[in-house]
mmCIF file of C-alpha atoms in Angstrom:
data_model
loop_
_atom_site.group_PDB
_atom_site.id
_atom_site.type_symbol
_atom_site.label_atom_id
_atom_site.label_comp_id
_atom_site.label_asym_id
_atom_site.label_seq_id
_atom_site.Cartn_x
_atom_site.Cartn_y
_atom_site.Cartn_z
ATOM 1 C CA MET Z 236 0.000 0.000 0.000
ATOM 2 C CA ILE Z 237 1.312 3.440 -1.008
ATOM 3 C CA ASN Z 238 1.789 5.999 1.723
ATOM 4 C CA PRO Z 239 -0.777 8.848 1.285
ATOM 5 C CA THR Z 240 1.956 11.476 1.417
ATOM 6 C CA LYS Z 241 3.968 9.688 -1.264
ATOM 7 C CA GLN Z 242 0.794 9.240 -3.280
ATOM 8 C CA ARG Z 243 0.112 12.997 -3.183
ATOM 9 C CA ASN Z 244 3.697 13.735 -4.183
ATOM 10 C CA LEU Z 245 3.471 11.236 -7.052
ATOM 11 C CA ALA Z 246 0.189 12.753 -8.216
ATOM 12 C CA SER Z 247 1.662 16.238 -8.047
ATOM 13 C CA ALA Z 248 4.691 15.176 -10.056
ATOM 14 C CA THR Z 249 2.468 13.473 -12.632
ATOM 15 C CA ALA Z 250 0.108 16.417 -12.887
ATOM 16 C CA HIS Z 251 2.973 18.878 -13.347
ATOM 17 C CA PRO Z 252 5.646 16.952 -15.262
ATOM 18 C CA VAL Z 253 6.863 20.085 -17.022
ATOM 19 C CA GLY Z 254 7.954 21.688 -13.786
ATOM 20 C CA ASN Z 255 11.009 19.459 -13.452
ATOM 21 C CA ARG Z 256 11.997 19.991 -17.101
ATOM 22 C CA THR Z 257 11.336 23.708 -17.384
ATOM 23 C CA PRO Z 258 14.872 24.789 -16.403
ATOM 24 C CA LEU Z 259 16.306 22.375 -18.962
ATOM 25 C CA LEU Z 260 13.976 23.626 -21.667
ATOM 26 C CA ARG Z 261 14.729 27.204 -20.763
ATOM 27 C CA GLY Z 262 18.434 26.451 -20.862
ATOM 28 C CA ALA Z 263 18.149 24.806 -24.280
ATOM 29 C CA ASP Z 264 16.090 27.714 -25.562
ATOM 30 C CA HIS Z 265 18.651 30.170 -24.203
ATOM 31 C CA ARG Z 266 21.500 28.274 -25.882
ATOM 32 C CA ALA Z 267 19.587 28.237 -29.168
ATOM 33 C CA ARG Z 268 19.031 31.990 -28.959
ATOM 34 C CA MET Z 269 22.695 32.585 -28.158
ATOM 35 C CA GLN Z 270 23.818 30.409 -31.070
ATOM 36 C CA SER Z 271 21.467 32.313 -33.371
ATOM 37 C CA LEU Z 272 22.809 35.640 -32.084
ATOM 38 C CA ILE Z 273 26.404 34.509 -32.558
ATOM 39 C CA ARG Z 274 25.625 33.376 -36.103
ATOM 40 C CA THR Z 275 23.919 36.670 -36.898
ATOM 41 C CA ALA Z 276 26.331 39.117 -35.284
ATOM 42 C CA GLY Z 277 29.440 36.942 -35.071
ATOM 43 C CA MET Z 278 31.066 38.646 -38.063
ATOM 44 C CA LEU Z 279 30.263 42.168 -36.850
ATOM 45 C CA PRO Z 280 33.614 42.435 -35.010
ATOM 46 C CA VAL Z 281 35.345 41.416 -38.257
ATOM 47 C CA LEU Z 282 33.559 44.244 -40.083
ATOM 48 C CA LEU Z 283 34.597 46.724 -37.391
ATOM 49 C CA VAL Z 284 38.225 45.526 -37.446
ATOM 50 C CA LEU Z 285 38.346 45.872 -41.237
ATOM 51 C CA CYS Z 286 36.949 49.402 -41.060
ATOM 52 C CA ILE Z 287 39.390 50.458 -38.340
ATOM 53 C CA GLY Z 288 42.309 48.773 -40.106
ATOM 54 C CA PHE Z 289 41.642 50.388 -43.476
ATOM 55 C CA GLY Z 290 41.030 53.681 -41.667
ATOM 56 C CA PHE Z 291 44.583 53.564 -40.311
ATOM 57 C CA LEU Z 292 46.198 52.194 -43.472
ATOM 58 C CA THR Z 293 44.584 54.616 -45.938
ATOM 59 C CA ASP Z 294 43.994 58.346 -45.997
ATOM 60 C CA GLY Z 295 40.456 58.562 -47.316
ATOM 61 C CA PHE Z 296 38.573 55.520 -46.065
ATOM 62 C CA PHE Z 297 36.456 57.357 -43.483
ATOM 63 C CA THR Z 298 35.595 60.308 -45.708
ATOM 64 C CA LEU Z 299 31.888 60.783 -46.407
ATOM 65 C CA GLN Z 300 32.527 60.418 -50.125
ATOM 66 C CA ASN Z 301 34.245 57.054 -49.726
ATOM 67 C CA LEU Z 302 31.685 55.719 -47.247
ATOM 68 C CA SER Z 303 28.972 56.679 -49.738
ATOM 69 C CA ILE Z 304 30.872 54.783 -52.434
ATOM 70 C CA VAL Z 305 31.168 51.715 -50.179
ATOM 71 C CA THR Z 306 27.449 51.614 -49.393
ATOM 72 C CA GLN Z 307 26.481 52.128 -53.023
ATOM 73 C CA GLN Z 308 28.878 49.424 -54.173
ATOM 74 C CA ALA Z 309 27.449 47.096 -51.532
ATOM 75 C CA SER Z 310 23.835 47.803 -52.510
ATOM 76 C CA ILE Z 311 23.612 45.578 -55.581
ATOM 77 C CA ASN Z 312 25.356 42.707 -53.812
ATOM 78 C CA ILE Z 313 23.011 43.136 -50.831
ATOM 79 C CA VAL Z 314 20.012 42.741 -53.144
ATOM 80 C CA LEU Z 315 21.485 39.656 -54.839
ATOM 81 C CA ALA Z 316 22.589 38.188 -51.501
ATOM 82 C CA ALA Z 317 19.077 38.625 -50.085
ATOM 83 C CA GLY Z 318 17.739 36.400 -52.860
ATOM 84 C CA MET Z 319 20.626 33.996 -52.344
ATOM 85 C CA THR Z 320 19.747 33.799 -48.641
ATOM 86 C CA PHE Z 321 16.267 32.506 -49.467
ATOM 87 C CA VAL Z 322 17.783 29.866 -51.748
ATOM 88 C CA ILE Z 323 20.559 28.701 -49.422
ATOM 89 C CA LEU Z 324 18.168 28.543 -46.463
ATOM 90 C CA THR Z 325 16.347 25.760 -48.339
ATOM 91 C CA GLY Z 326 19.618 23.915 -48.924
ATOM 92 C CA GLY Z 327 19.961 25.070 -52.537
ATOM 93 C CA ILE Z 328 22.256 27.401 -54.444
ATOM 94 C CA ASP Z 329 21.877 29.784 -57.377
ATOM 95 C CA LEU Z 330 24.973 30.238 -59.529
ATOM 96 C CA SER Z 331 23.064 32.039 -62.272
ATOM 97 C CA VAL Z 332 22.309 35.384 -60.593
ATOM 98 C CA GLY Z 333 25.201 37.221 -62.254
ATOM 99 C CA SER Z 334 24.156 36.058 -65.714
ATOM 100 C CA VAL Z 335 20.484 36.767 -64.993
ATOM 101 C CA LEU Z 336 21.420 40.278 -63.903
ATOM 102 C CA ALA Z 337 23.339 40.803 -67.149
ATOM 103 C CA ALA Z 338 20.456 39.560 -69.330
ATOM 104 C CA ALA Z 339 17.909 41.628 -67.408
ATOM 105 C CA ALA Z 340 20.076 44.754 -67.607
ATOM 106 C CA VAL Z 341 20.504 44.394 -71.375
ATOM 107 C CA ALA Z 342 16.744 43.878 -71.734
ATOM 108 C CA ALA Z 343 16.065 46.940 -69.584
ATOM 109 C CA LEU Z 344 18.338 49.162 -71.658
ATOM 110 C CA LEU Z 345 16.888 47.917 -74.937
ATOM 111 C CA ALA Z 346 13.339 48.537 -73.691
ATOM 112 C CA SER Z 347 14.321 51.978 -72.425
ATOM 113 C CA THR Z 348 15.092 53.112 -75.979
ATOM 114 C CA ILE Z 349 11.440 52.742 -77.075
ATOM 115 C CA PRO Z 350 10.257 56.334 -77.702
ATOM 116 C CA GLY Z 351 7.862 57.433 -74.990
ATOM 117 C CA TRP Z 352 8.030 54.078 -73.232
ATOM 118 C CA GLY Z 353 11.470 54.197 -71.640
ATOM 119 C CA TRP Z 354 10.070 53.230 -68.240
ATOM 120 C CA LEU Z 355 9.291 49.801 -69.647
ATOM 121 C CA GLY Z 356 12.903 48.969 -68.913
ATOM 122 C CA VAL Z 357 12.153 48.535 -65.211
ATOM 123 C CA PRO Z 358 9.323 45.961 -65.497
ATOM 124 C CA PHE Z 359 11.181 44.269 -68.369
ATOM 125 C CA ALA Z 360 14.190 43.658 -66.133
ATOM 126 C CA LEU Z 361 12.044 42.372 -63.274
ATOM 127 C CA ILE Z 362 10.088 40.047 -65.563
ATOM 128 C CA VAL Z 363 13.246 38.676 -67.193
ATOM 129 C CA GLY Z 364 14.738 37.946 -63.775
ATOM 130 C CA LEU Z 365 11.529 36.381 -62.500
ATOM 131 C CA VAL Z 366 11.167 34.138 -65.565
ATOM 132 C CA PHE Z 367 14.718 32.803 -65.390
ATOM 133 C CA GLY Z 368 14.381 32.262 -61.638
ATOM 134 C CA ALA Z 369 11.094 30.401 -62.112
ATOM 135 C CA ILE Z 370 12.682 28.195 -64.782
ATOM 136 C CA ASN Z 371 15.471 27.280 -62.359
ATOM 137 C CA GLY Z 372 12.921 26.586 -59.644
ATOM 138 C CA GLY Z 373 10.799 24.435 -61.935
ATOM 139 C CA LEU Z 374 13.718 22.290 -63.044
ATOM 140 C CA ILE Z 375 14.869 21.825 -59.457
ATOM 141 C CA SER Z 376 11.510 21.273 -57.757
ATOM 142 C CA PHE Z 377 9.526 19.350 -60.371
ATOM 143 C CA LEU Z 378 12.261 17.466 -62.236
ATOM 144 C CA ARG Z 379 14.276 17.030 -59.020
ATOM 145 C CA LEU Z 380 17.527 18.059 -60.691
ATOM 146 C CA PRO Z 381 20.462 19.115 -58.476
ATOM 147 C CA PRO Z 382 20.458 22.903 -57.849
ATOM 148 C CA PHE Z 383 24.188 23.144 -58.490
ATOM 149 C CA ILE Z 384 23.931 21.541 -61.936
ATOM 150 C CA VAL Z 385 20.782 23.436 -62.950
ATOM 151 C CA THR Z 386 22.061 26.869 -61.970
ATOM 152 C CA LEU Z 387 25.550 26.171 -63.330
ATOM 153 C CA GLY Z 388 23.982 25.357 -66.689
ATOM 154 C CA ALA Z 389 21.730 28.407 -66.401
ATOM 155 C CA MET Z 390 24.743 30.583 -65.659
ATOM 156 C CA THR Z 391 26.226 29.684 -69.043
ATOM 157 C CA ALA Z 392 22.977 29.599 -71.023
ATOM 158 C CA VAL Z 393 21.623 32.895 -69.698
ATOM 159 C CA ARG Z 394 24.980 34.550 -70.308
ATOM 160 C CA GLY Z 395 24.591 33.484 -73.931
ATOM 161 C CA VAL Z 396 21.071 34.944 -73.998
ATOM 162 C CA ALA Z 397 22.410 38.236 -72.643
ATOM 163 C CA ARG Z 398 24.992 38.400 -75.414
ATOM 164 C CA LEU Z 399 22.441 37.371 -78.033
ATOM 165 C CA ILE Z 400 19.777 39.980 -77.252
ATOM 166 C CA GLY Z 401 22.452 42.658 -76.961
ATOM 167 C CA ASN Z 402 24.026 41.627 -80.271
ATOM 168 C CA ASP Z 403 27.227 40.898 -78.325
ATOM 169 C CA THR Z 404 27.921 44.610 -77.884
ATOM 170 C CA THR Z 405 27.545 47.160 -75.113
ATOM 171 C CA VAL Z 406 24.002 48.535 -74.996
ATOM 172 C CA PHE Z 407 24.079 52.209 -74.013
ATOM 173 C CA ASN Z 408 21.378 54.788 -73.332
ATOM 174 C CA PRO Z 409 22.563 58.208 -72.104
ATOM 175 C CA GLN Z 410 18.926 59.336 -71.770
ATOM 176 C CA LEU Z 411 17.905 56.543 -69.432
ATOM 177 C CA PRO Z 412 14.612 57.648 -67.836
ATOM 178 C CA PHE Z 413 15.247 55.805 -64.561
ATOM 179 C CA ALA Z 414 18.882 56.874 -64.187
ATOM 180 C CA PHE Z 415 18.060 58.661 -60.935
ATOM 181 C CA ILE Z 416 17.864 55.234 -59.268
ATOM 182 C CA GLY Z 417 21.588 54.759 -59.799
ATOM 183 C CA ASN Z 418 22.782 58.311 -59.277
ATOM 184 C CA GLY Z 419 20.111 60.217 -57.352
ATOM 185 C CA THR Z 420 19.386 60.639 -53.660
ATOM 186 C CA ILE Z 421 16.351 60.965 -51.426
ATOM 187 C CA LEU Z 422 16.831 63.114 -48.327
ATOM 188 C CA GLY Z 423 20.557 62.842 -48.972
ATOM 189 C CA VAL Z 424 20.563 59.038 -49.063
ATOM 190 C CA PRO Z 425 21.400 57.355 -52.404
ATOM 191 C CA TRP Z 426 18.464 55.557 -54.006
ATOM 192 C CA LEU Z 427 20.619 52.446 -54.321
ATOM 193 C CA VAL Z 428 21.029 52.326 -50.546
ATOM 194 C CA VAL Z 429 17.316 52.974 -49.974
ATOM 195 C CA ILE Z 430 16.387 50.086 -52.280
ATOM 196 C CA ALA Z 431 18.884 47.735 -50.612
ATOM 197 C CA CYS Z 432 17.544 48.631 -47.152
ATOM 198 C CA ALA Z 433 13.964 48.077 -48.343
ATOM 199 C CA VAL Z 434 14.885 44.638 -49.701
ATOM 200 C CA ILE Z 435 16.550 43.696 -46.410
ATOM 201 C CA ALA Z 436 13.534 44.901 -44.404
ATOM 202 C CA ILE Z 437 11.020 43.015 -46.562
ATOM 203 C CA SER Z 438 13.171 39.875 -46.537
ATOM 204 C CA TRP Z 439 13.510 40.039 -42.756
ATOM 205 C CA PHE Z 440 9.749 40.379 -42.370
ATOM 206 C CA ILE Z 441 9.075 37.411 -44.655
ATOM 207 C CA LEU Z 442 11.603 35.154 -42.954
ATOM 208 C CA ARG Z 443 10.848 36.105 -39.353
ATOM 209 C CA ARG Z 444 7.211 37.135 -39.251
ATOM 210 C CA THR Z 445 5.342 35.000 -41.784
ATOM 211 C CA VAL Z 446 4.285 31.389 -42.198
ATOM 212 C CA LEU Z 447 6.135 31.370 -45.511
ATOM 213 C CA GLY Z 448 9.383 32.193 -43.735
ATOM 214 C CA MET Z 449 8.833 29.427 -41.205
ATOM 215 C CA ARG Z 450 8.267 26.968 -44.034
ATOM 216 C CA ILE Z 451 11.444 28.082 -45.810
ATOM 217 C CA TYR Z 452 13.444 27.265 -42.664
ATOM 218 C CA SER Z 453 11.585 23.968 -42.280
ATOM 219 C CA VAL Z 454 12.350 22.879 -45.843
ATOM 220 C CA GLY Z 455 16.014 23.703 -45.353
ATOM 221 C CA GLY Z 456 16.188 21.961 -41.997
ATOM 222 C CA ASN Z 457 14.593 18.696 -43.130
ATOM 223 C CA PRO Z 458 12.763 18.545 -46.493
ATOM 224 C CA GLU Z 459 11.240 15.123 -45.833
ATOM 225 C CA ALA Z 460 9.923 16.100 -42.411
ATOM 226 C CA ALA Z 461 8.549 19.311 -43.915
ATOM 227 C CA ARG Z 462 6.776 17.306 -46.614
ATOM 228 C CA LEU Z 463 5.292 14.910 -44.068
ATOM 229 C CA SER Z 464 4.034 17.850 -42.013
ATOM 230 C CA GLY Z 465 2.021 19.086 -44.990
ATOM 231 C CA ILE Z 466 4.360 21.743 -46.386
ATOM 232 C CA ASN Z 467 4.403 21.973 -50.179
ATOM 233 C CA VAL Z 468 8.165 21.658 -50.613
ATOM 234 C CA ARG Z 469 8.012 22.146 -54.381
ATOM 235 C CA ALA Z 470 6.105 25.407 -53.994
ATOM 236 C CA ILE Z 471 8.662 26.675 -51.474
ATOM 237 C CA GLN Z 472 11.526 25.789 -53.821
ATOM 238 C CA MET Z 473 9.765 27.513 -56.704
ATOM 239 C CA PHE Z 474 9.280 30.607 -54.566
ATOM 240 C CA VAL Z 475 12.895 30.955 -53.418
ATOM 241 C CA TYR Z 476 14.370 30.576 -56.906
ATOM 242 C CA ALA Z 477 11.771 32.920 -58.386
ATOM 243 C CA ALA Z 478 12.585 35.413 -55.620
ATOM 244 C CA SER Z 479 16.292 35.089 -56.374
ATOM 245 C CA GLY Z 480 15.633 35.740 -60.061
ATOM 246 C CA LEU Z 481 13.350 38.690 -59.302
ATOM 247 C CA LEU Z 482 15.966 40.293 -57.068
ATOM 248 C CA ALA Z 483 18.591 39.697 -59.762
ATOM 249 C CA GLY Z 484 16.261 41.629 -62.070
ATOM 250 C CA LEU Z 485 16.073 44.425 -59.499
ATOM 251 C CA GLY Z 486 19.859 44.385 -59.289
ATOM 252 C CA ALA Z 487 19.901 44.750 -63.079
ATOM 253 C CA VAL Z 488 17.772 47.900 -62.845
ATOM 254 C CA MET Z 489 20.155 49.315 -60.236
ATOM 255 C CA SER Z 490 23.216 48.452 -62.320
ATOM 256 C CA ALA Z 491 21.785 49.827 -65.571
ATOM 257 C CA ALA Z 492 20.690 53.011 -63.809
ATOM 258 C CA ARG Z 493 24.162 53.506 -62.409
ATOM 259 C CA LEU Z 494 26.156 52.756 -65.556
ATOM 260 C CA TYR Z 495 23.702 53.774 -68.322
ATOM 261 C CA ALA Z 496 25.054 50.686 -70.096
ATOM 262 C CA ALA Z 497 25.219 46.900 -70.034
ATOM 263 C CA ASN Z 498 27.430 44.356 -71.746
ATOM 264 C CA GLY Z 499 26.107 40.805 -71.884
ATOM 265 C CA LEU Z 500 29.593 39.315 -71.703
ATOM 266 C CA GLN Z 501 31.123 41.394 -68.930
ATOM 267 C CA LEU Z 502 28.347 42.594 -66.627
ATOM 268 C CA GLY Z 503 27.671 40.466 -63.569
ATOM 269 C CA GLN Z 504 30.837 38.383 -63.763
ATOM 270 C CA SER Z 505 31.530 36.786 -60.342
ATOM 271 C CA TYR Z 506 28.506 38.528 -58.788
ATOM 272 C CA GLU Z 507 27.185 35.135 -57.730
ATOM 273 C CA LEU Z 508 30.391 34.462 -55.799
ATOM 274 C CA ASP Z 509 30.136 37.768 -53.938
ATOM 275 C CA ALA Z 510 26.512 37.003 -53.067
ATOM 276 C CA ILE Z 511 27.321 33.492 -51.835
ATOM 277 C CA ALA Z 512 30.267 34.805 -49.812
ATOM 278 C CA ALA Z 513 28.041 37.433 -48.174
ATOM 279 C CA VAL Z 514 25.442 34.825 -47.219
ATOM 280 C CA ILE Z 515 27.917 32.327 -45.772
ATOM 281 C CA LEU Z 516 29.955 35.001 -43.999
ATOM 282 C CA GLY Z 517 26.690 36.186 -42.479
ATOM 283 C CA GLY Z 518 26.131 32.846 -40.774
ATOM 284 C CA THR Z 519 23.685 31.090 -43.090
ATOM 285 C CA SER Z 520 24.521 27.395 -43.271
ATOM 286 C CA PHE Z 521 25.298 25.882 -46.664
ATOM 287 C CA VAL Z 522 23.172 22.871 -45.767
ATOM 288 C CA GLY Z 523 20.128 25.052 -45.128
ATOM 289 C CA GLY Z 524 17.718 25.647 -42.283
ATOM 290 C CA VAL Z 525 19.890 28.092 -40.324
ATOM 291 C CA GLY Z 526 20.698 31.729 -40.984
ATOM 292 C CA SER Z 527 19.375 35.269 -41.083
ATOM 293 C CA ILE Z 528 19.038 38.180 -43.468
ATOM 294 C CA VAL Z 529 20.725 40.533 -40.981
ATOM 295 C CA GLY Z 530 23.789 38.311 -41.055
ATOM 296 C CA THR Z 531 23.738 38.474 -44.854
ATOM 297 C CA LEU Z 532 23.742 42.276 -44.653
ATOM 298 C CA ILE Z 533 26.828 42.181 -42.437
ATOM 299 C CA GLY Z 534 28.507 39.718 -44.809
ATOM 300 C CA ALA Z 535 27.807 41.928 -47.828
ATOM 301 C CA LEU Z 536 29.248 44.950 -46.020
ATOM 302 C CA ILE Z 537 32.390 42.945 -45.214
ATOM 303 C CA ILE Z 538 32.823 42.125 -48.910
ATOM 304 C CA ALA Z 539 32.281 45.781 -49.890
ATOM 305 C CA VAL Z 540 34.661 47.147 -47.247
ATOM 306 C CA LEU Z 541 37.318 44.572 -48.150
ATOM 307 C CA THR Z 542 37.064 45.400 -51.860
ATOM 308 C CA ASN Z 543 37.130 49.153 -51.271
ATOM 309 C CA GLY Z 544 40.012 48.951 -48.834
ATOM 310 C CA LEU Z 545 42.109 46.860 -51.210
ATOM 311 C CA VAL Z 546 41.477 49.375 -54.000
ATOM 312 C CA LEU Z 547 42.546 52.263 -51.751
ATOM 313 C CA LEU Z 548 45.702 50.329 -50.870
ATOM 314 C CA GLY Z 549 46.470 49.918 -54.573
ATOM 315 C CA VAL Z 550 46.125 46.133 -54.588
ATOM 316 C CA SER Z 551 45.784 44.801 -58.141
ATOM 317 C CA ASP Z 552 42.646 43.106 -59.459
ATOM 318 C CA ILE Z 553 44.511 39.806 -59.617
ATOM 319 C CA TRP Z 554 45.231 39.801 -55.897
ATOM 320 C CA GLN Z 555 41.711 41.001 -55.130
ATOM 321 C CA TYR Z 556 40.321 37.877 -56.817
ATOM 322 C CA ILE Z 557 42.753 35.687 -54.886
ATOM 323 C CA ILE Z 558 41.821 37.298 -51.573
ATOM 324 C CA LYS Z 559 38.083 37.042 -52.308
ATOM 325 C CA GLY Z 560 38.515 33.377 -53.185
ATOM 326 C CA LEU Z 561 40.296 32.749 -49.897
ATOM 327 C CA VAL Z 562 37.511 34.588 -48.064
ATOM 328 C CA ILE Z 563 34.909 32.295 -49.663
ATOM 329 C CA ILE Z 564 36.923 29.181 -48.744
ATOM 330 C CA GLY Z 565 37.315 30.505 -45.220
ATOM 331 C CA ALA Z 566 33.583 31.208 -44.977
ATOM 332 C CA VAL Z 567 32.723 27.651 -46.029
ATOM 333 C CA ALA Z 568 35.288 26.238 -43.583
ATOM 334 C CA LEU Z 569 33.749 28.387 -40.839
ATOM 335 C CA ASP Z 570 30.314 27.034 -41.732
ATOM 336 C CA ARG Z 571 31.585 23.456 -41.430
ATOM 337 C CA TYR Z 572 33.090 24.271 -38.041
ATOM 338 C CA ARG Z 573 29.768 25.746 -36.900
ATOM 339 C CA GLN Z 574 27.970 22.576 -37.993
ATOM 340 C CA ARG Z 575 30.342 20.349 -36.006
ATOM 341 C CA ASP Z 576 30.092 22.636 -32.983
ATOM 342 C CA SER Z 577 26.277 22.590 -33.149
ATOM 343 C CA ALA Z 578 26.298 18.798 -33.429
ATOM 344 C CA ARG Z 579 28.406 18.517 -30.267
ATOM 345 C CA THR Z 580 26.112 20.828 -28.281
#
């Protein structure tokens, strides 16, 4: 026979089983939040060190003119990297964004030469980017082809399309009706920076405050579990690649507006590498399911500051490519280390 006191204690423990586990759950939740914070802001000290270092090593790094140049140069990569973040969060990759940007920019400039309809260049660029992104998404989600192979092939094919529609020459329009986007300001802030900030804000809202964002993380974390829970994995994959293409189209508008020109062969070369580097430096895992858009912003600023600082130091283009390549390798190695560390904890 059970002692009444013990019986009451047993009943209390059974009725409130969470009480004994709450500290553990709270501790696990706290560790998860700390890991997320470290992933998001972990590269912020690196950005600060780079800024301080280049400030000491060069004469004009901290001038308002140069800081404006840095932010404007970062803007297009921020937009591309935002789209890349969506893709990599699902465990995919998009190597075609540079080529898509080139094709969309050429299309925008050609459309802008239509008398009285120059503004058509903006929707043309967005549509071109969206279409190519949707094609990538369709091949990956419905035909189940590897993202790396699909987007690698698209990188080459779309580059050919860009050269074809531009007749393999530089398309130029000195009377570009939307040139203010690339060279104008609003309340003293360059339009390029305003657009990049808007993209980051919208992306953050989607990923952190919507069901769609939750599903993107779920698909990246475990596609099969997401499918079994009722998430339409194919639709999510279609969305992220279409979003990446659309943002590449927006980047094309920004680039065309800044340069008044586009060359299908040269424009956008290695842009995809800068975008991937920004995403991985920002803490998004290559295997998907973990990361943040704020981290991507920090990563893109690191790339921009590094590039600008090397230019001010007189480092040649050759060495800049070598250094950027090492940064990408280092970012991937850091991601692998984070994965092993997370597995241990």
